[in-house]
């Protein structure tokens, strides 16, 4: 057998580097009378892309490829491994399957000249099962091959053996994120800590990006995941935001048209900021649909009970939030006052809408409350 093949998966964006290694090795092997190197590609398929916790957040295009290259053989010997010796870091072995074990734990030496301390050596295996290790200086003349053939062919083999479609902390250029998950994260963070825009610190878009693609410290990510869990079920609100974005395709606003195009399919990481910005816009618009004199009935959780000055007796401002992140306030003199954390069914008349902490808050009056 004068050639062999390696089959492995690669991402589409990894192909150019692989092709370059193949072309370089092909030029050298053909120039010295060996069979060339070539690439065979399988069908392109989407591969789930996980976040740092292993949760699928999107997909990248991958395909199985087969790289065929010549074996370096002479007089019954076959070059089966390259060993790069480093006294401090240890040896790095690149071995053809299934010879990994034979190449392990090799010390730096050459069986031909007896030299020790070579930076790179090659392991050869005879058809009778015996092995021989040659330093780079001796390997070329001994095998009647220029060092460039050995070097470029083993660069290619290393490229094939170390190809890994998923690399933690890497963001492939063709990564496409699930829109629903981006919106769910954005909704949860907006509900829990409010929407943070540029200039206000660590923005909501940056927080969502950290949750999806990493880059933040472990402690910061843990805090963000606590916010997600505390927000509870946000799927319906995220779906409503996406539907609102999609219906902006025919709007006069260029911003709304961009949103519609972005959420129509899985999105690129560069679009995270655009899509996240839709959450507060949707919540404000949804809440502003409540006009004065509308009768509104909500199931909400009490988030704050604070005293108000009054000459007529005790008075409290009670704030609520529903599961969709909308905020409400009621100035009450009805005792007993609700307590923070209570889940209530509140029915009242809309007085006005106001902006508080970057979110619209709807003020209610003449409220009736009951346990939810």
PDB file of C-alpha atoms in Angstrom, residues 138-258:
ATOM      1  CA  UNK A 138      19.362  11.638   9.141  1.00  0.00           C
ATOM      2  CA  UNK A 139      15.757  10.907   8.186  1.00  0.00           C
ATOM      3  CA  UNK A 140      15.961  12.597   4.784  1.00  0.00           C
ATOM      4  CA  UNK A 141      19.123  10.944   3.459  1.00  0.00           C
ATOM      5  CA  UNK A 142      18.287   7.587   5.046  1.00  0.00           C
ATOM      6  CA  UNK A 143      14.866   7.467   3.376  1.00  0.00           C
ATOM      7  CA  UNK A 144      16.174   9.194   0.232  1.00  0.00           C
ATOM      8  CA  UNK A 145      13.661  12.017   0.744  1.00  0.00           C
ATOM      9  CA  UNK A 146      14.246  15.765   1.123  1.00  0.00           C
ATOM     10  CA  UNK A 147      13.428  17.176   4.551  1.00  0.00           C
ATOM     11  CA  UNK A 148      10.784  19.419   2.923  1.00  0.00           C
ATOM     12  CA  UNK A 149       8.733  16.348   1.954  1.00  0.00           C
ATOM     13  CA  UNK A 150       8.818  15.036   5.505  1.00  0.00           C
ATOM     14  CA  UNK A 151       8.017  18.443   6.953  1.00  0.00           C
ATOM     15  CA  UNK A 152       5.099  19.370   4.654  1.00  0.00           C
ATOM     16  CA  UNK A 153       3.534  15.918   4.642  1.00  0.00           C
ATOM     17  CA  UNK A 154       3.576  15.719   8.423  1.00  0.00           C
ATOM     18  CA  UNK A 155       2.192  19.242   8.709  1.00  0.00           C
ATOM     19  CA  UNK A 156      -0.741  17.970   6.661  1.00  0.00           C
ATOM     20  CA  UNK A 157      -1.118  14.816   8.771  1.00  0.00           C
ATOM     21  CA  UNK A 158      -1.075  16.907  11.958  1.00  0.00           C
ATOM     22  CA  UNK A 159      -3.710  19.194  10.481  1.00  0.00           C
ATOM     23  CA  UNK A 160      -5.931  16.184   9.775  1.00  0.00           C
ATOM     24  CA  UNK A 161      -5.444  14.544  13.178  1.00  0.00           C
ATOM     25  CA  UNK A 162      -5.996  17.690  15.230  1.00  0.00           C
ATOM     26  CA  UNK A 163      -8.981  19.085  13.307  1.00  0.00           C
ATOM     27  CA  UNK A 164     -11.762  19.722  15.828  1.00  0.00           C
ATOM     28  CA  UNK A 165     -15.081  21.247  14.705  1.00  0.00           C
ATOM     29  CA  UNK A 166     -15.875  22.480  18.219  1.00  0.00           C
ATOM     30  CA  UNK A 167     -13.289  24.648  19.948  1.00  0.00           C
ATOM     31  CA  UNK A 168     -14.356  26.256  23.261  1.00  0.00           C
ATOM     32  CA  UNK A 169     -14.275  30.074  23.249  1.00  0.00           C
ATOM     33  CA  UNK A 170     -14.146  30.100  19.441  1.00  0.00           C
ATOM     34  CA  UNK A 171     -16.792  31.912  17.405  1.00  0.00           C
ATOM     35  CA  UNK A 172     -16.933  30.500  13.860  1.00  0.00           C
ATOM     36  CA  UNK A 173     -17.740  33.135  11.231  1.00  0.00           C
ATOM     37  CA  UNK A 174     -20.673  31.057   9.948  1.00  0.00           C
ATOM     38  CA  UNK A 175     -22.181  30.405  13.407  1.00  0.00           C
ATOM     39  CA  UNK A 176     -25.922  31.024  13.394  1.00  0.00           C
ATOM     40  CA  UNK A 177     -27.654  31.456  16.746  1.00  0.00           C
ATOM     41  CA  UNK A 178     -31.203  30.421  17.591  1.00  0.00           C
ATOM     42  CA  UNK A 179     -33.288  33.617  17.583  1.00  0.00           C
ATOM     43  CA  UNK A 180     -35.738  32.328  20.192  1.00  0.00           C
ATOM     44  CA  UNK A 181     -32.932  31.628  22.663  1.00  0.00           C
ATOM     45  CA  UNK A 182     -31.367  35.059  22.154  1.00  0.00           C
ATOM     46  CA  UNK A 183     -34.744  36.677  22.813  1.00  0.00           C
ATOM     47  CA  UNK A 184     -35.481  34.484  25.844  1.00  0.00           C
ATOM     48  CA  UNK A 185     -32.171  35.477  27.435  1.00  0.00           C
ATOM     49  CA  UNK A 186     -32.804  39.141  26.621  1.00  0.00           C
ATOM     50  CA  UNK A 187     -36.347  39.056  28.011  1.00  0.00           C
ATOM     51  CA  UNK A 188     -35.235  37.312  31.217  1.00  0.00           C
ATOM     52  CA  UNK A 189     -32.444  39.819  31.866  1.00  0.00           C
ATOM     53  CA  UNK A 190     -34.696  42.789  31.055  1.00  0.00           C
ATOM     54  CA  UNK A 191     -37.362  41.531  33.461  1.00  0.00           C
ATOM     55  CA  UNK A 192     -34.909  40.838  36.261  1.00  0.00           C
ATOM     56  CA  UNK A 193     -32.419  43.722  36.093  1.00  0.00           C
ATOM     57  CA  UNK A 194     -33.853  46.119  33.533  1.00  0.00           C
ATOM     58  CA  UNK A 195     -32.585  46.883  30.050  1.00  0.00           C
ATOM     59  CA  UNK A 196     -29.075  48.370  30.040  1.00  0.00           C
ATOM     60  CA  UNK A 197     -28.111  50.316  26.923  1.00  0.00           C
ATOM     61  CA  UNK A 198     -24.725  51.617  25.812  1.00  0.00           C
ATOM     62  CA  UNK A 199     -23.186  54.003  28.315  1.00  0.00           C
ATOM     63  CA  UNK A 200     -24.970  52.436  31.259  1.00  0.00           C
ATOM     64  CA  UNK A 201     -22.400  49.760  32.122  1.00  0.00           C
ATOM     65  CA  UNK A 202     -22.380  46.148  31.020  1.00  0.00           C
ATOM     66  CA  UNK A 203     -25.115  46.297  28.394  1.00  0.00           C
ATOM     67  CA  UNK A 204     -27.888  43.749  28.086  1.00  0.00           C
ATOM     68  CA  UNK A 205     -26.591  42.825  24.627  1.00  0.00           C
ATOM     69  CA  UNK A 206     -23.122  42.163  26.079  1.00  0.00           C
ATOM     70  CA  UNK A 207     -24.650  40.042  28.831  1.00  0.00           C
ATOM     71  CA  UNK A 208     -26.589  37.951  26.308  1.00  0.00           C
ATOM     72  CA  UNK A 209     -23.455  37.539  24.200  1.00  0.00           C
ATOM     73  CA  UNK A 210     -21.514  36.361  27.262  1.00  0.00           C
ATOM     74  CA  UNK A 211     -24.210  33.791  28.079  1.00  0.00           C
ATOM     75  CA  UNK A 212     -24.177  32.463  24.519  1.00  0.00           C
ATOM     76  CA  UNK A 213     -20.521  32.742  23.514  1.00  0.00           C
ATOM     77  CA  UNK A 214     -18.568  32.994  26.767  1.00  0.00           C
ATOM     78  CA  UNK A 215     -15.815  35.459  27.497  1.00  0.00           C
ATOM     79  CA  UNK A 216     -17.053  36.665  30.875  1.00  0.00           C
ATOM     80  CA  UNK A 217     -15.642  35.478  34.179  1.00  0.00           C
ATOM     81  CA  UNK A 218     -17.143  32.401  35.788  1.00  0.00           C
ATOM     82  CA  UNK A 219     -18.584  34.459  38.643  1.00  0.00           C
ATOM     83  CA  UNK A 220     -20.242  36.912  36.246  1.00  0.00           C
ATOM     84  CA  UNK A 221     -21.748  34.083  34.182  1.00  0.00           C
ATOM     85  CA  UNK A 222     -23.092  32.396  37.320  1.00  0.00           C
ATOM     86  CA  UNK A 223     -24.841  35.645  38.270  1.00  0.00           C
ATOM     87  CA  UNK A 224     -26.373  35.941  34.805  1.00  0.00           C
ATOM     88  CA  UNK A 225     -27.651  32.359  34.977  1.00  0.00           C
ATOM     89  CA  UNK A 226     -29.247  33.166  38.352  1.00  0.00           C
ATOM     90  CA  UNK A 227     -31.114  36.021  36.661  1.00  0.00           C
ATOM     91  CA  UNK A 228     -32.334  33.641  33.945  1.00  0.00           C
ATOM     92  CA  UNK A 229     -33.647  31.136  36.494  1.00  0.00           C
ATOM     93  CA  UNK A 230     -35.312  33.843  38.588  1.00  0.00           C
ATOM     94  CA  UNK A 231     -37.161  35.223  35.549  1.00  0.00           C
ATOM     95  CA  UNK A 232     -39.049  31.943  35.166  1.00  0.00           C
ATOM     96  CA  UNK A 233     -41.008  31.131  32.022  1.00  0.00           C
ATOM     97  CA  UNK A 234     -40.269  33.771  29.369  1.00  0.00           C
ATOM     98  CA  UNK A 235     -40.904  31.736  26.213  1.00  0.00           C
ATOM     99  CA  UNK A 236     -44.279  33.323  25.465  1.00  0.00           C
ATOM    100  CA  UNK A 237     -42.915  36.857  25.798  1.00  0.00           C
ATOM    101  CA  UNK A 238     -39.917  36.030  23.597  1.00  0.00           C
ATOM    102  CA  UNK A 239     -42.268  34.584  20.977  1.00  0.00           C
ATOM    103  CA  UNK A 240     -44.380  37.751  21.121  1.00  0.00           C
ATOM    104  CA  UNK A 241     -41.264  39.901  20.614  1.00  0.00           C
ATOM    105  CA  UNK A 242     -40.254  37.844  17.581  1.00  0.00           C
ATOM    106  CA  UNK A 243     -43.749  38.119  16.126  1.00  0.00           C
ATOM    107  CA  UNK A 244     -43.652  41.906  16.687  1.00  0.00           C
ATOM    108  CA  UNK A 245     -40.291  42.058  14.883  1.00  0.00           C
ATOM    109  CA  UNK A 246     -41.553  40.009  11.942  1.00  0.00           C
ATOM    110  CA  UNK A 247     -44.549  42.299  11.482  1.00  0.00           C
ATOM    111  CA  UNK A 248     -42.214  45.265  11.061  1.00  0.00           C
ATOM    112  CA  UNK A 249     -41.130  44.107   7.592  1.00  0.00           C
ATOM    113  CA  UNK A 250     -43.470  46.565   5.879  1.00  0.00           C
ATOM    114  CA  UNK A 251     -42.942  49.378   8.400  1.00  0.00           C
ATOM    115  CA  UNK A 252     -41.626  52.770   7.410  1.00  0.00           C
ATOM    116  CA  UNK A 253     -38.834  52.479   9.982  1.00  0.00           C
ATOM    117  CA  UNK A 254     -35.538  51.114   8.668  1.00  0.00           C
ATOM    118  CA  UNK A 255     -34.882  49.793  12.184  1.00  0.00           C
ATOM    119  CA  UNK A 256     -38.080  47.702  12.118  1.00  0.00           C
ATOM    120  CA  UNK A 257     -37.234  46.320   8.670  1.00  0.00           C
ATOM    121  CA  UNK A 258     -33.765  45.310   9.885  1.00  0.00           C
TER     122      UNK A 258
END
